[in-house]
Amino acid sequence: MSGAMKGWDGLVSSALLGTDRRPPHFEELPDHIRQRLGDGGLLDAAALATVYKRAGRKPLRDLEPLPAAPGEDGPLPRPAAVRRLAAMLGGFQTSALGEWLRTADANGWGVPPEHLPALADYARHRAEYRPLVIAAAGRRARWLAEVNPEWRFLHAAVAESNDPELWTHGNTIQRRTWLHALRQQDPAAALEALTEVWPAESATTRADFLGLFADNLTLQDEGFLESALDDRSREVRRVAARLLARLPGAQYGVRMTERLHSHLTPTQGVLAVDLPRSLTKSMERDGLDSQNPDGIGKRAWWFHQIVATTPLDAMDLDWLSTPVEGCAPEVLQSAWTEAAIRENSAEWARALLRAEASTGSRSPAELLRLLPPEEWAAAVDVLRRTVDVAELVGGLPVPWPPQLGTMILDQLVKAGTNRAWARVASIAARAVPPEVLDHPITREATGEEDTWRRRLVETLTFRSEMYQELT
Amino acid sequence: MEQVVGLAPDPASAKAGQGLARAAKWSGTGATDRALWGLCQGSGKQPYQTAVELSGPAYKCSCPSRKIPCKHVLGLMLLWAQGEVAPGEEPDWAKSWLDQRAERAERPERKPGEVADPVAAQERAARRADRVSAGLAELAGWLDDQVRQGLGAFDQRAYGELNRLAARMVDAQAPGVAGALRRAAAAVGRGHDWPGELLEELSLIHLIVSAHARLADLPPSLADTVQTRIGWSIETARVLAEGEKVDDDWLMLGRVVEPDDRLTVRRVWLRGATTGRLGLILTFAAAGRPLDPLPARPGEYVPGALSFYPGALPMRALLTQTAPRLPAPRPAGLTVRQALASYVESLAADPWNERWPLVLRDVRPARHGDGWALVDDAGDGLELLPGWDAVKLLAVSAGDPITVAGEWSRAGLRPMTCWRDGRPVML
C-alpha cells in the first residue's frame, strides 16, 4: 500500500490539481511504465502504475513472531466426541459441557484448540467452569489470557508454577492462585508469605487471601488469626473468626466452650438455657453478630451463635433428645446444624437428620451431604416422607453414587407422568453417574404427554453416548 | 434432533427453538409427506403461521424475525422430530405456499445452452451492448473532465457524484462498473492517502472503459474478462456446456462468507490435487436466507469436474461433484515471497483481480500494529485483514508454525483454514 513508487506522487498531485493547471510529468516513472505508456495520458499512466504497485507489494519485515507456548498437546479424542463438544458450544445440551471437559481430562484427552476461545467465553461468567477451562487450555492458557483481557482468569493456570515473581509482581488472580497453591504444599510458608505483605494490602485483598487459609488449617496459624480478630476491616475479622471456629484445639474454641457452659447447664435430664443478657466486647471480638435476623429474638440469636461456633466435642449427642428449658429447642437444633456443617461431622449430621431436627436457615440437604455417599440413598428414602425430594437431592454434589442414582430413577419409573416429579427428573438427568446411564427407564416407551420423561431419557442417552465417545 | 439444531443460524436461535419444542406452545399443527405446519402464539394477537417443506427443507414463517430458519421453524421441527406432530390436512395458507413451490420446481429445465427464444435473446443482447457502450462512453468523458479539472476541487461532492454515476451505470446495464465506482466513492476522504487511493480506483475504471472501447482487438479470453468486469453475466447452462472442464480431486481450501444488507456472498476456493488448478465457486443468497450446503468441509477433497467461466484468468467455476468427499492430507504451501509472486502472475493475466487464494507454509502469528500478521521461516510477513478476529487461529497455533490457507486482497490476508498436525481447522 506504500505510495513509494517513483513518480506516483507526481501523478496524484497532477490529478488533484487537474492536468489543465499541472500537466503530468512522466519522466520520474519507472522505465517499464514509460515504455508501455506511449502517448497515453494521466489515467493510463496511473493505471499502469497502480498495477505495478500492486504487483510490487513487498513482504513485511522485522516482525517478531509470538513466542511458542511451551509444552505438549494432549491427544485429541475421536471426531465424534469433538463434534459433540462443538454442538454443546453451539447451544445443544450445553449443561453437559462441564462433564465432557472433566471426563476428557480424566481420560487424558486434550481439547481441540480451536474451541478454546468459545470455552473461555463460556467460562467468563461461570466461575465453576474456570478450573475446567484452565485445565483444557493447558499450555495455551497464558497465551490466551494475554490475547483477550476478558480471559484473564486463565492467568491462574500460569500462576500454579512456583515462580515467586508472581507473588510480588503478578496481578491479583495470579497472586491468589500462587498463594493457594503454596498453601496446599507448604502451609507455613504460605502463612509467612501473607504475613510479610499483610499491612500493605487492601481490606478486600486481605479478606480474600485470608479465606484461602481454610485449607490445611493448623495451630501454627492461630496467632495470626487471633491478631486478625483485631483487624480494622469488619470483613477480615469475620473471616478470621470463621477460620478460628474451624481450628481444633484453638483458644477460640476454649472461649466458646466457656461461654456455652455459662449459658447452658445439663441437669436432671433437662438442658437448662440461660440466654445471654448482653453481647460483651469479647463476644463481639470473636465474631458474634449483634444484629438478629427476622424470626429470632436478640438474646436467642446471641446464644444460637455461641452454640454454632462451640466445638462439637464440648457437646453431647444425647442432648438432641433431651428436653430444653429457657429457649425454643429449634434454636439449639439449628445451631447444631451450623456446627455440624462447620466441622463436617457425619455423626452429628446423621443424628440431626434422624431426629428430624430443625435446620434453621440451612437445608436438610446440607446435612445429607455430610454423610458418607453410600448412606445417601437410604437417607433420602427415609427423609422423602417429610422433605421435598428435589430439594434434598438438588443440593448433593454430582455425580451421585450409583445406589442413589438407581434409587431415584427407579422412583421415576413408578412416577408415570406425574408432573410433580419433573424437577427431580431434571436434576437426576444431570446427576446420575455414568454407571447408571443405561437404566431401564431409557428403554421404556414414552407417550405424547410425558415431556419430563422424554427430556430425562434424551439427556441420559446424550450423556451415555458422550461417555462412550470419550473412553 | 441434532440435525434440526444444526440448521439453526446461531446458538441463541437453537436455544429458543428448543424452548418452543413443546406441544403446549402450538395449535393447528399437522404434517403430510411433503410438509409440516402449525400456529404459534407470539407477542401479537395473531399467532404466527409456520410451515416447513421437508424436501428442501424450505421454511415459511409469518414472524418478523430475519433469521432463517427462525425459532418457530426450529421449534416446530423439533416437535415433529419428537413425534408430536400428527398427520393432517394442509390448511389453505400452507397449501398455497407449498403449491407455488411445487409449481416452480416442476417448470421444465432447459437443456444446457438452450435459449428460450434465440431471436429475442439476440435482440436483447444487442440492445444491452448499445446501452453499455453509451454508458461507458459517457463515463470516459466524465473521467477525462475530472482529471483535467482536478480531483481536489471535487472533494466535497465526490461521494455523491460517484454514487450518482454508479446508479447511471446500473441503468446502462454495467453493474460491474457500478460496483467499482461505489468502491471509489468509499475511498474519498478515508485515510490521509485518499487521493492516491481514489486515483488507483479511477485509473482501473478507466482501464476497463478503454479496454471495452477496443474489445474486438483484444484476445478473446481477455475480452471475456473485460465483459465480466463490466458485469455481463454468463448463463450457468452455457458454462456447464461450453466452459473449460477440469476433472480432479478438488481440495477445499476454505470459504469466506460476506453478509450484506441485501445479499450474502460466499466464496469457496478449491485447488486441484493433481492439476494444481485453482477454482472459485460463488454462491449468493438473499440476506438472512441460508446458502446452499458446502460441497465439503475445508481440508477435504471433492472429486469432480469444475466448469470454468471464460476469461484471461479462469477462476470462477461451477462444480459437478462425481463422488463423495474424501479426507485430504495437509496441502503443500508456499513461502510468503512465493505466495506474493503467485498473486503477481494473476495480475499479469487480469489486472483487475482483487482476490487470490494463498496457502502459506510454516507461518507463525506476530503482532503488526493493532492487528496481526503471519511470518514465515525466512522472516517475511503478510498482514491479516484488519479487524479480522484472529483468536481462533492464535489458539490453534500457540506460536508454533502452521499451514494457513487464506484469501489475499490488498487489505490483507483473510485466513480461511489452518492445519495443525495435518488436521484442518475451519477459521
CSV table of C-alpha atoms in Angstrom, one decimal, chain A residues 1 8 11-12 14-21 42-44 46-47 50-51 53-69 73 76 84 87 89-93 112-114 116-117 139-140 143-144 146-148 151 448 451 454-455 458 462 465, chain B residues 1-2 5 11 14 18 22 82-84 143-144 147-153 195-197 199-201 203-204 206-207 336-337 340 343-344 347 351 354 364-368 372-373 375 378-383 391-392 394-396 398-400 408 410-411 420 423 425:
chain,number,residue,atom,x,y,z
A,1,MET,CA,0.0,0.0,0.0
A,8,TRP,CA,3.4,8.2,-8.3
A,11,LEU,CA,0.6,11.7,-10.7
A,12,VAL,CA,-1.5,12.1,-7.6
A,14,SER,CA,-1.5,16.4,-11.0
A,15,ALA,CA,-4.8,14.6,-10.7
A,16,LEU,CA,-5.7,16.6,-7.6
A,17,LEU,CA,-4.9,20.0,-9.1
A,18,GLY,CA,-6.1,19.0,-12.6
A,19,THR,CA,-4.0,18.4,-15.7
A,20,ASP,CA,-5.1,21.8,-17.1
A,21,ARG,CA,-3.2,23.5,-14.2
A,42,LEU,CA,-2.6,10.7,-16.9
A,43,LEU,CA,-5.2,7.9,-16.3
A,44,ASP,CA,-3.3,5.5,-18.5
A,46,ALA,CA,-1.9,5.9,-13.2
A,47,ALA,CA,-3.5,2.5,-14.3
A,50,THR,CA,-1.4,1.0,-10.0
A,51,VAL,CA,-1.0,-2.5,-11.3
A,53,LYS,CA,2.4,-1.0,-7.4
A,54,ARG,CA,0.1,-3.9,-6.5
A,55,ALA,CA,2.3,-6.4,-8.2
A,56,GLY,CA,5.3,-5.0,-6.4
A,57,ARG,CA,4.0,-5.4,-2.9
A,58,LYS,CA,6.8,-6.5,-0.7
A,59,PRO,CA,6.5,-8.8,2.3
A,60,LEU,CA,6.6,-7.2,5.8
A,61,ARG,CA,9.9,-7.4,7.5
A,62,ASP,CA,11.2,-7.2,11.1
A,63,LEU,CA,8.2,-8.8,12.7
A,64,GLU,CA,8.6,-10.7,15.9
A,65,PRO,CA,6.5,-13.9,15.9
A,66,LEU,CA,4.8,-14.6,19.3
A,67,PRO,CA,6.9,-16.9,21.4
A,68,ALA,CA,5.6,-20.5,21.2
A,69,ALA,CA,3.7,-21.7,24.3
A,73,ASP,CA,-0.6,-31.0,23.5
A,76,LEU,CA,-7.5,-35.4,20.7
A,84,ARG,CA,-20.4,-33.3,20.4
A,87,ALA,CA,-22.7,-29.0,19.4
A,89,LEU,CA,-20.8,-24.9,22.5
A,90,GLY,CA,-23.4,-24.3,19.8
A,91,GLY,CA,-26.2,-24.4,22.4
A,92,PHE,CA,-27.3,-28.1,22.4
A,93,GLN,CA,-27.3,-29.8,25.8
A,112,PRO,CA,-9.2,-29.1,20.1
A,113,PRO,CA,-7.6,-25.7,20.5
A,114,GLU,CA,-10.0,-24.0,18.0
A,116,LEU,CA,-10.7,-22.8,23.5
A,117,PRO,CA,-11.9,-19.3,22.7
A,139,ARG,CA,0.0,-24.7,27.6
A,140,ARG,CA,-2.2,-22.1,25.8
A,143,TRP,CA,-1.2,-17.1,25.8
A,144,LEU,CA,-5.0,-16.7,25.5
A,146,GLU,CA,-2.8,-12.2,27.0
A,147,VAL,CA,-4.7,-12.1,23.8
A,148,ASN,CA,-8.0,-11.2,25.3
A,151,TRP,CA,-9.9,-14.2,29.7
A,448,GLU,CA,-47.1,-37.9,23.9
A,451,THR,CA,-42.5,-34.2,28.5
A,454,ARG,CA,-38.7,-37.7,27.3
A,455,ARG,CA,-36.3,-35.0,28.3
A,458,GLU,CA,-32.9,-37.7,26.0
A,462,PHE,CA,-26.8,-38.0,25.3
A,465,GLU,CA,-23.1,-41.6,24.2
B,1,MET,CA,-32.7,-33.9,16.8
B,2,GLU,CA,-29.1,-32.7,16.3
B,5,VAL,CA,-30.4,-27.9,15.8
B,11,PRO,CA,-26.9,-20.8,19.3
B,14,ALA,CA,-31.2,-23.1,18.7
B,18,GLN,CA,-35.8,-25.9,21.9
B,22,ARG,CA,-43.5,-28.2,23.3
B,82,GLN,CA,-40.2,-35.8,18.9
B,83,GLY,CA,-43.1,-37.4,17.1
B,84,GLU,CA,-45.6,-34.8,18.4
B,143,LEU,CA,-13.3,10.7,-16.1
B,144,ASP,CA,-11.3,12.9,-18.6
B,147,VAL,CA,-8.7,14.7,-14.3
B,148,ARG,CA,-8.4,17.9,-16.3
B,149,GLN,CA,-10.2,20.0,-13.7
B,150,GLY,CA,-8.7,18.2,-10.7
B,151,LEU,CA,-9.9,15.8,-8.2
B,152,GLY,CA,-9.1,18.2,-5.4
B,153,ALA,CA,-12.0,20.5,-6.3
B,195,PRO,CA,-6.4,11.0,-3.2
B,196,GLY,CA,-3.9,8.3,-4.1
B,197,GLU,CA,-6.4,5.5,-3.3
B,199,LEU,CA,-6.7,7.7,-8.3
B,200,GLU,CA,-5.9,4.0,-8.2
B,201,GLU,CA,-9.6,3.1,-8.3
B,203,SER,CA,-7.5,4.6,-13.1
B,204,LEU,CA,-8.6,0.9,-13.1
B,206,HIS,CA,-10.5,4.0,-16.9
B,207,LEU,CA,-8.7,0.8,-17.9
B,336,VAL,CA,5.3,-15.5,1.7
B,337,ARG,CA,7.5,-14.4,-1.2
B,340,LEU,CA,3.0,-12.8,-3.4
B,343,TYR,CA,-0.6,-13.1,-7.0
B,344,VAL,CA,1.6,-11.1,-9.4
B,347,LEU,CA,-2.5,-9.7,-12.0
B,351,PRO,CA,-5.1,-6.6,-13.8
B,354,GLU,CA,-8.6,-8.3,-6.3
B,364,ARG,CA,3.6,-18.1,12.8
B,365,PRO,CA,1.5,-15.3,14.2
B,366,ALA,CA,3.1,-11.9,15.0
B,367,ARG,CA,1.7,-8.6,16.2
B,368,HIS,CA,1.5,-6.0,13.5
B,372,TRP,CA,-1.8,-9.4,13.3
B,373,ALA,CA,0.5,-10.8,10.6
B,375,VAL,CA,5.5,-14.7,9.4
B,378,ALA,CA,12.6,-16.5,6.2
B,379,GLY,CA,11.1,-13.7,8.3
B,380,ASP,CA,8.8,-12.5,5.6
B,381,GLY,CA,5.3,-11.5,6.7
B,382,LEU,CA,1.8,-10.8,5.4
B,383,GLU,CA,-0.7,-8.8,7.4
B,391,VAL,CA,-8.2,-15.5,18.2
B,392,LYS,CA,-9.1,-19.0,16.9
B,394,LEU,CA,-3.9,-17.9,17.5
B,395,ALA,CA,-5.3,-20.6,19.8
B,396,VAL,CA,-4.6,-23.3,17.2
B,398,ALA,CA,0.1,-21.4,20.1
B,399,GLY,CA,3.1,-19.8,18.5
B,400,ASP,CA,4.1,-22.9,16.5
B,408,TRP,CA,-5.4,-12.4,-0.2
B,410,ARG,CA,-4.9,-5.6,-0.9
B,411,ALA,CA,-6.2,-5.0,2.6
B,420,ARG,CA,-2.2,-28.3,12.7
B,423,ARG,CA,-5.7,-31.7,10.9
B,425,VAL,CA,-9.5,-26.3,11.3
